[in-house]
CSV table of C-alpha atoms in Angstrom, one decimal:
chain,number,residue,atom,x,y,z
A,21,UNK,CA,34.2,326.4,109.1
A,22,UNK,CA,36.4,326.5,106.0
A,23,UNK,CA,39.1,328.6,107.7
A,24,UNK,CA,39.3,326.1,110.7
A,25,UNK,CA,39.6,323.2,108.4
A,26,UNK,CA,42.3,324.8,106.4
A,27,UNK,CA,44.4,325.5,109.6
A,28,UNK,CA,43.8,322.1,111.0
A,29,UNK,CA,46.6,320.3,109.0
A,30,UNK,CA,49.1,323.1,109.5
A,31,UNK,CA,48.4,323.2,113.3
A,32,UNK,CA,49.3,319.6,113.6
A,33,UNK,CA,52.7,319.8,112.0
A,34,UNK,CA,55.6,320.0,114.7
A,35,UNK,CA,57.0,323.4,114.2
A,36,UNK,CA,59.3,325.5,116.3
A,37,UNK,CA,58.0,328.4,118.3
A,38,UNK,CA,58.7,331.9,117.0
A,39,UNK,CA,59.5,334.6,119.4
A,40,UNK,CA,56.7,337.1,119.7
A,41,UNK,CA,59.2,339.9,119.9
A,42,UNK,CA,59.5,339.8,116.2
A,43,UNK,CA,56.5,341.1,114.3
A,44,UNK,CA,56.9,338.9,111.3
A,45,UNK,CA,58.7,335.6,110.7
A,46,UNK,CA,60.9,336.7,107.8
A,47,UNK,CA,63.1,333.7,107.7
A,48,UNK,CA,60.4,331.1,107.9
A,49,UNK,CA,60.6,328.8,104.8
A,50,UNK,CA,58.7,325.5,105.3
A,51,UNK,CA,59.8,322.7,102.8
A,52,UNK,CA,56.7,321.5,100.8
A,53,UNK,CA,55.8,317.8,100.9
A,54,UNK,CA,57.6,317.5,104.3
A,55,UNK,CA,56.5,316.7,107.8
A,56,UNK,CA,58.7,319.2,109.5
A,57,UNK,CA,59.3,322.8,109.1
A,58,UNK,CA,62.4,324.7,110.1
A,59,UNK,CA,62.4,328.3,111.6
A,60,UNK,CA,65.3,330.5,110.6
A,61,UNK,CA,65.3,333.4,113.1
A,62,UNK,CA,66.8,336.8,112.2
A,63,UNK,CA,67.3,339.8,114.4
A,64,UNK,CA,64.2,342.0,114.0
A,65,UNK,CA,64.7,345.6,112.8
A,66,UNK,CA,61.7,346.8,115.2
A,67,UNK,CA,63.7,345.7,118.4
A,68,UNK,CA,64.6,349.0,120.2
A,69,UNK,CA,66.4,347.6,123.1
A,70,UNK,CA,68.9,344.9,123.8
A,71,UNK,CA,66.5,343.7,126.4
A,72,UNK,CA,64.0,342.5,123.6
A,73,UNK,CA,66.8,340.7,121.8
A,74,UNK,CA,67.9,338.9,125.0
A,75,UNK,CA,64.2,338.0,125.6
A,76,UNK,CA,64.0,336.6,122.0
A,77,UNK,CA,67.2,334.6,122.2
A,78,UNK,CA,66.0,333.2,125.7
A,79,UNK,CA,62.5,332.4,124.2
A,80,UNK,CA,64.2,330.7,121.1
A,81,UNK,CA,66.5,328.7,123.3
A,82,UNK,CA,63.6,327.6,125.3
A,83,UNK,CA,61.6,326.7,122.3
A,84,UNK,CA,64.6,324.7,120.8
A,85,UNK,CA,65.0,322.9,124.2
A,86,UNK,CA,61.3,321.9,124.1
A,87,UNK,CA,61.4,320.8,120.6
A,88,UNK,CA,64.5,318.6,121.0
A,89,UNK,CA,62.2,315.5,121.2
A,90,UNK,CA,60.8,316.2,117.7
A,91,UNK,CA,62.1,313.8,115.0
A,92,UNK,CA,64.2,315.2,112.3
A,93,UNK,CA,63.1,314.5,108.8
A,94,UNK,CA,64.7,311.6,107.0
A,95,UNK,CA,64.9,313.2,103.6
A,96,UNK,CA,67.8,315.6,103.8
A,97,UNK,CA,68.2,316.1,100.0
A,98,UNK,CA,68.1,319.6,98.3
A,99,UNK,CA,65.0,320.4,96.2
A,100,UNK,CA,67.1,320.0,92.9
A,101,UNK,CA,68.0,316.4,93.9
A,102,UNK,CA,65.8,313.7,92.2
A,103,UNK,CA,65.6,312.0,95.6
A,104,UNK,CA,63.6,315.1,97.0
A,105,UNK,CA,60.4,313.2,96.9
A,106,UNK,CA,60.7,309.6,98.4
A,107,UNK,CA,59.5,307.1,95.9
A,108,UNK,CA,59.2,303.5,96.9
A,109,UNK,CA,61.6,301.1,95.2
A,110,UNK,CA,60.3,297.8,93.7
A,111,UNK,CA,61.6,294.6,95.3
A,112,UNK,CA,63.2,293.5,92.0
A,113,UNK,CA,65.0,297.0,91.4
A,114,UNK,CA,68.7,297.0,91.3
A,115,UNK,CA,68.8,300.5,92.9
A,116,UNK,CA,69.6,298.9,96.3
A,117,UNK,CA,72.6,297.0,95.0
A,118,UNK,CA,76.1,298.1,95.8
A,119,UNK,CA,77.6,299.5,92.6
A,120,UNK,CA,81.5,299.7,92.2
A,121,UNK,CA,82.9,303.2,92.4
A,122,UNK,CA,83.7,304.7,89.1
A,123,UNK,CA,87.3,305.4,88.8
A,124,UNK,CA,87.8,308.4,86.6
A,125,UNK,CA,90.9,308.9,84.3
A,126,UNK,CA,92.9,306.6,82.0
A,127,UNK,CA,95.9,304.7,83.0
A,128,UNK,CA,99.0,305.6,81.3
A,129,UNK,CA,100.5,303.3,78.7
A,130,UNK,CA,103.4,301.4,80.3
A,131,UNK,CA,106.7,302.4,78.9
A,132,UNK,CA,108.6,299.4,77.2
A,133,UNK,CA,111.5,298.4,79.3
A,134,UNK,CA,113.0,295.5,77.3
A,135,UNK,CA,113.5,297.1,73.9
A,136,UNK,CA,117.0,296.0,73.2
A,137,UNK,CA,116.7,293.4,70.2
A,138,UNK,CA,120.3,292.1,70.5
A,139,UNK,CA,120.1,291.6,74.2
A,140,UNK,CA,116.6,291.7,75.5
A,141,UNK,CA,117.5,290.5,79.1
A,142,UNK,CA,120.1,293.2,79.6
A,143,UNK,CA,118.3,295.0,82.3
A,144,UNK,CA,117.9,291.8,84.4
A,145,UNK,CA,121.4,290.9,84.4
A,146,UNK,CA,123.6,291.6,87.5
A,147,UNK,CA,125.9,294.0,85.9
A,148,UNK,CA,123.1,296.3,84.9
A,149,UNK,CA,122.0,297.0,88.5
A,150,UNK,CA,125.7,297.5,89.4
A,151,UNK,CA,126.0,300.1,86.7
A,152,UNK,CA,122.7,301.8,87.1
A,153,UNK,CA,122.8,302.0,91.0
A,154,UNK,CA,126.4,301.4,92.0
A,155,UNK,CA,127.3,301.0,95.6
A,156,UNK,CA,129.2,303.9,97.3
A,157,UNK,CA,133.0,303.5,97.3
A,158,UNK,CA,134.1,306.7,99.0
A,159,UNK,CA,135.6,306.4,102.6
A,160,UNK,CA,133.0,308.7,104.1
A,161,UNK,CA,130.1,306.7,102.7
A,162,UNK,CA,131.5,303.5,104.3
A,163,UNK,CA,132.0,305.1,107.7
A,164,UNK,CA,129.6,303.8,110.4
A,165,UNK,CA,127.1,306.6,111.4
A,166,UNK,CA,124.7,306.8,114.4
A,167,UNK,CA,121.5,304.9,114.1
A,168,UNK,CA,118.4,307.4,113.3
A,169,UNK,CA,120.6,310.1,112.0
A,170,UNK,CA,120.2,311.9,108.6
A,171,UNK,CA,123.1,309.9,106.9
A,172,UNK,CA,121.5,306.5,108.3
A,173,UNK,CA,118.1,307.4,106.9
A,174,UNK,CA,119.7,308.3,103.5
A,175,UNK,CA,121.6,305.1,103.5
A,176,UNK,CA,118.6,303.0,104.2
A,177,UNK,CA,116.5,304.9,101.6
A,178,UNK,CA,119.3,304.3,98.9
A,179,UNK,CA,119.4,300.6,99.8
A,180,UNK,CA,115.6,300.5,99.5
A,181,UNK,CA,115.8,302.0,96.1
A,182,UNK,CA,118.3,299.5,94.9
A,183,UNK,CA,116.2,296.6,96.2
A,184,UNK,CA,112.9,298.0,94.6
A,185,UNK,CA,114.7,298.6,91.3
A,186,UNK,CA,116.0,295.0,91.2
A,187,UNK,CA,112.6,293.6,92.2
A,188,UNK,CA,110.7,295.7,89.8
A,189,UNK,CA,112.9,294.7,86.9
A,190,UNK,CA,112.8,291.0,87.8
A,191,UNK,CA,108.9,291.2,88.1
A,192,UNK,CA,108.6,293.0,84.9
A,193,UNK,CA,110.8,290.4,83.1
A,194,UNK,CA,108.9,287.6,84.7
A,195,UNK,CA,105.6,289.1,83.6
A,196,UNK,CA,106.8,289.6,80.0
A,197,UNK,CA,108.0,286.0,79.8
A,198,UNK,CA,104.8,284.7,81.1
A,199,UNK,CA,102.8,286.8,78.8
A,200,UNK,CA,104.9,285.7,75.8
A,201,UNK,CA,104.6,282.2,76.9
A,202,UNK,CA,100.7,282.4,76.9
A,203,UNK,CA,100.6,284.0,73.5
A,204,UNK,CA,102.8,281.3,72.1
A,205,UNK,CA,100.8,278.6,73.6
A,206,UNK,CA,97.5,280.1,72.5
A,207,UNK,CA,98.9,280.5,69.0
A,208,UNK,CA,100.2,276.9,68.9
A,209,UNK,CA,96.8,275.6,70.0
A,210,UNK,CA,94.9,277.6,67.4
A,211,UNK,CA,97.1,276.5,64.7
A,212,UNK,CA,96.9,272.9,65.6
A,213,UNK,CA,93.0,273.2,65.8
A,214,UNK,CA,93.1,274.8,62.4
A,215,UNK,CA,95.1,272.1,61.0
A,216,UNK,CA,93.1,269.3,62.3
A,217,UNK,CA,90.1,270.8,61.0
A,218,UNK,CA,91.3,271.4,57.6
A,219,UNK,CA,92.7,267.8,57.4
A,220,UNK,CA,89.4,266.4,59.0
A,221,UNK,CA,87.4,264.1,56.5
A,222,UNK,CA,84.0,265.3,55.4
A,223,UNK,CA,81.3,264.7,57.9
A,224,UNK,CA,78.3,262.3,56.9
A,225,UNK,CA,75.8,264.9,57.4
A,226,UNK,CA,77.5,267.3,55.1
A,227,UNK,CA,78.0,264.5,52.6
A,228,UNK,CA,74.3,263.4,52.5
A,229,UNK,CA,72.8,266.9,52.5
A,230,UNK,CA,74.7,268.2,49.5
A,231,UNK,CA,72.8,269.0,46.3
A,232,UNK,CA,74.8,266.3,44.4
A,233,UNK,CA,76.4,263.3,46.0
A,234,UNK,CA,79.5,262.2,44.1
A,235,UNK,CA,81.5,259.6,45.8
A,236,UNK,CA,85.3,259.4,45.1
A,237,UNK,CA,85.3,256.2,42.9
A,238,UNK,CA,82.3,257.4,40.9
A,239,UNK,CA,83.9,260.7,40.2
A,240,UNK,CA,87.2,259.2,39.1
A,241,UNK,CA,85.7,256.6,36.8
A,242,UNK,CA,83.2,258.8,35.1
A,243,UNK,CA,84.1,259.4,31.4
A,244,UNK,CA,83.4,262.7,29.8
A,245,UNK,CA,82.5,262.1,26.1
A,246,UNK,CA,83.2,264.9,23.5
A,247,UNK,CA,80.4,266.8,22.1
A,248,UNK,CA,79.3,265.1,18.7
A,249,UNK,CA,78.0,268.6,17.3
A,250,UNK,CA,81.4,270.3,18.0
A,251,UNK,CA,82.3,270.5,14.4
A,252,UNK,CA,78.9,272.1,13.4
A,253,UNK,CA,79.1,274.6,16.2
A,254,UNK,CA,82.7,275.6,15.1
A,255,UNK,CA,81.5,276.1,11.4
A,256,UNK,CA,78.6,278.4,12.7
A,257,UNK,CA,80.8,280.3,14.7
A,258,UNK,CA,83.3,280.8,11.9
A,259,UNK,CA,80.2,282.0,9.7
A,260,UNK,CA,79.1,284.5,12.4
A,261,UNK,CA,82.7,285.9,12.8
A,262,UNK,CA,82.9,286.4,9.0
A,263,UNK,CA,79.6,288.2,9.0
A,264,UNK,CA,80.8,290.6,11.7
A,265,UNK,CA,84.0,291.3,10.0
A,266,UNK,CA,82.1,292.1,6.8
A,267,UNK,CA,79.7,294.5,8.5
A,268,UNK,CA,82.7,296.2,10.2
A,269,UNK,CA,84.5,296.5,6.8
A,270,UNK,CA,81.4,297.9,5.1
A,271,UNK,CA,80.7,300.4,7.9
A,272,UNK,CA,84.4,301.5,7.6
A,273,UNK,CA,84.2,302.0,3.8
A,274,UNK,CA,81.0,304.0,4.2
A,275,UNK,CA,82.6,306.2,6.9
A,276,UNK,CA,85.5,306.8,4.4
A,277,UNK,CA,83.1,307.6,1.6
A,278,UNK,CA,81.2,310.1,3.9
A,279,UNK,CA,84.4,311.7,4.8
A,280,UNK,CA,85.6,312.0,1.1
A,281,UNK,CA,82.2,313.5,0.1
A,282,UNK,CA,82.2,316.0,2.9
A,283,UNK,CA,85.8,317.0,2.3
A,284,UNK,CA,84.7,319.0,-0.7
A,285,UNK,CA,83.6,321.7,1.5
A,286,UNK,CA,86.5,321.9,3.8
A,287,UNK,CA,88.4,325.2,3.9
A,288,UNK,CA,92.1,324.4,3.7
A,289,UNK,CA,93.5,327.9,2.6
A,290,UNK,CA,93.3,331.4,3.9
A,291,UNK,CA,92.0,332.9,0.8
A,292,UNK,CA,89.2,330.4,0.7
A,293,UNK,CA,88.3,331.3,4.3
A,294,UNK,CA,88.4,335.2,3.6
A,295,UNK,CA,86.0,334.5,0.6
A,296,UNK,CA,83.6,332.5,2.7
A,297,UNK,CA,83.6,335.0,5.4
A,298,UNK,CA,82.8,337.8,3.0
A,299,UNK,CA,80.0,335.8,1.4
A,300,UNK,CA,78.2,334.7,4.5
A,301,UNK,CA,78.5,338.1,6.4
A,302,UNK,CA,77.5,340.2,3.4
A,303,UNK,CA,74.8,342.7,4.0
A,304,UNK,CA,72.6,341.2,1.1
A,305,UNK,CA,73.2,337.4,2.0
A,306,UNK,CA,69.6,336.8,3.2
A,307,UNK,CA,68.1,338.6,0.2
A,308,UNK,CA,70.2,336.5,-2.3
A,309,UNK,CA,69.2,333.3,-0.4
A,310,UNK,CA,65.5,334.3,-0.5
A,311,UNK,CA,65.2,335.1,-4.2
A,312,UNK,CA,62.5,332.3,-4.8
A,313,UNK,CA,60.7,333.0,-1.5
A,314,UNK,CA,60.6,336.8,-0.8
A,315,UNK,CA,62.2,339.9,-1.8
A,316,UNK,CA,62.4,341.6,1.6
A,317,UNK,CA,64.2,338.9,3.5
A,318,UNK,CA,66.5,340.2,6.2
A,319,UNK,CA,67.1,337.3,8.7
A,320,UNK,CA,67.1,333.5,8.6
A,321,UNK,CA,63.6,333.3,9.7
A,322,UNK,CA,62.5,334.9,6.4
A,323,UNK,CA,64.6,332.4,4.4
A,324,UNK,CA,64.0,329.1,6.2
A,325,UNK,CA,61.1,330.0,8.5
A,326,UNK,CA,60.8,330.0,12.2
A,327,UNK,CA,62.4,327.0,14.1
A,328,UNK,CA,59.9,324.2,14.9
A,329,UNK,CA,58.3,324.2,18.3
A,330,UNK,CA,58.2,321.3,20.8
A,331,UNK,CA,54.8,320.4,20.0
A,332,UNK,CA,55.6,320.2,16.4
A,333,UNK,CA,58.5,318.0,16.9
A,334,UNK,CA,56.5,315.6,19.1
A,335,UNK,CA,53.7,315.5,16.5
A,336,UNK,CA,56.1,314.8,13.7
A,337,UNK,CA,57.6,311.8,15.8
A,338,UNK,CA,54.3,310.4,16.9
A,339,UNK,CA,52.4,311.5,13.8
A,340,UNK,CA,48.9,311.3,15.6
A,341,UNK,CA,45.9,311.8,13.3
A,342,UNK,CA,47.9,312.6,10.3
A,343,UNK,CA,46.0,312.3,6.8
A,344,UNK,CA,47.2,310.0,4.2
A,345,UNK,CA,47.5,312.8,1.5
A,346,UNK,CA,49.6,315.1,3.7
A,347,UNK,CA,53.2,315.7,2.5
A,348,UNK,CA,56.2,316.6,4.5
A,349,UNK,CA,58.9,318.1,2.1
A,350,UNK,CA,61.8,317.6,4.5
A,351,UNK,CA,61.1,314.1,5.5
A,352,UNK,CA,60.4,313.1,1.9
A,353,UNK,CA,63.7,314.5,0.7
A,354,UNK,CA,65.7,312.5,3.5
A,355,UNK,CA,63.9,309.4,2.7
A,356,UNK,CA,64.7,309.7,-1.2
A,357,UNK,CA,68.4,310.5,-0.4
A,358,UNK,CA,68.6,307.5,2.0
A,359,UNK,CA,67.1,305.2,-0.8
A,360,UNK,CA,69.4,306.5,-3.3
A,361,UNK,CA,72.4,306.0,-1.2
A,362,UNK,CA,71.5,302.3,-0.5
A,363,UNK,CA,70.9,301.7,-4.2
A,364,UNK,CA,74.2,303.4,-5.5
A,365,UNK,CA,76.2,302.2,-2.5
A,366,UNK,CA,77.8,305.7,-1.7
A,367,UNK,CA,77.1,308.9,0.0
A,368,UNK,CA,75.2,311.7,-1.8
A,369,UNK,CA,75.2,315.5,-1.4
């Protein structure tokens, strides 16, 4: 039952008859989702006599003649085409509208013809055409010829070229003149419109919707009184300026004093530089520096200790949970030095 049902749809499709002389329809490739099937017959490899081929051809011709009344499929697109499956179009779709053909390529930029600044219309004058395409002056060129001959055709072509050249130059000049006239007219109109808009009075809606409405007579007759406290403000400004000048002078004096105090350690002679190098790079330098700390000092860590860690620096700046009786020797020394400098008014070593 199932095999019969599966073959029912295929048996109803209009197909071409295949010759029985061929054992297998090698060229039979039906199109999917279509109502017709095409049979491509090929000569069989198993045919042993020309009679079989003739019988197959006769049967094929008879079958093709019998199937001539079968309607051909409307969809004639290849499988890779998007129109392979017929999809109904919506009524409001624009797919059925006639679209203009797309013209490929770019038109070349026209060559400027009238480029002479001193004489722009030189190419449209009568003398230019006479110089560019002069008429023949030889006796053989003015001799009459037989109509339809080669010379007659050449003469008519030359006359046509002269006429086309004159008409083309006149047309280009006319188009150039009209284009420039339109540009000048548009520019004049635009300039006049801008001038009228610039000189137009202010509209009433703009006047009434502004943040402050000041009419012309009110603005002209409004007096601006001087500030009664202007002298006091000037005196305060002079005092501030004098204070800033005093601070700058004091800062400059402190900088010069610090430079003078630091200049005592500057090395300005070669003998002094050599002696300082011998002192710093001596083998027992750290031992001499650590007399009051240790006797076996061999590096800077033994003299001044290890460098402070990041956590120690953060704790020293924030000072969280520090006791009141704790003492920081370095910070105390710096504080005492700063206080002494403020009291004496100068830098200290």
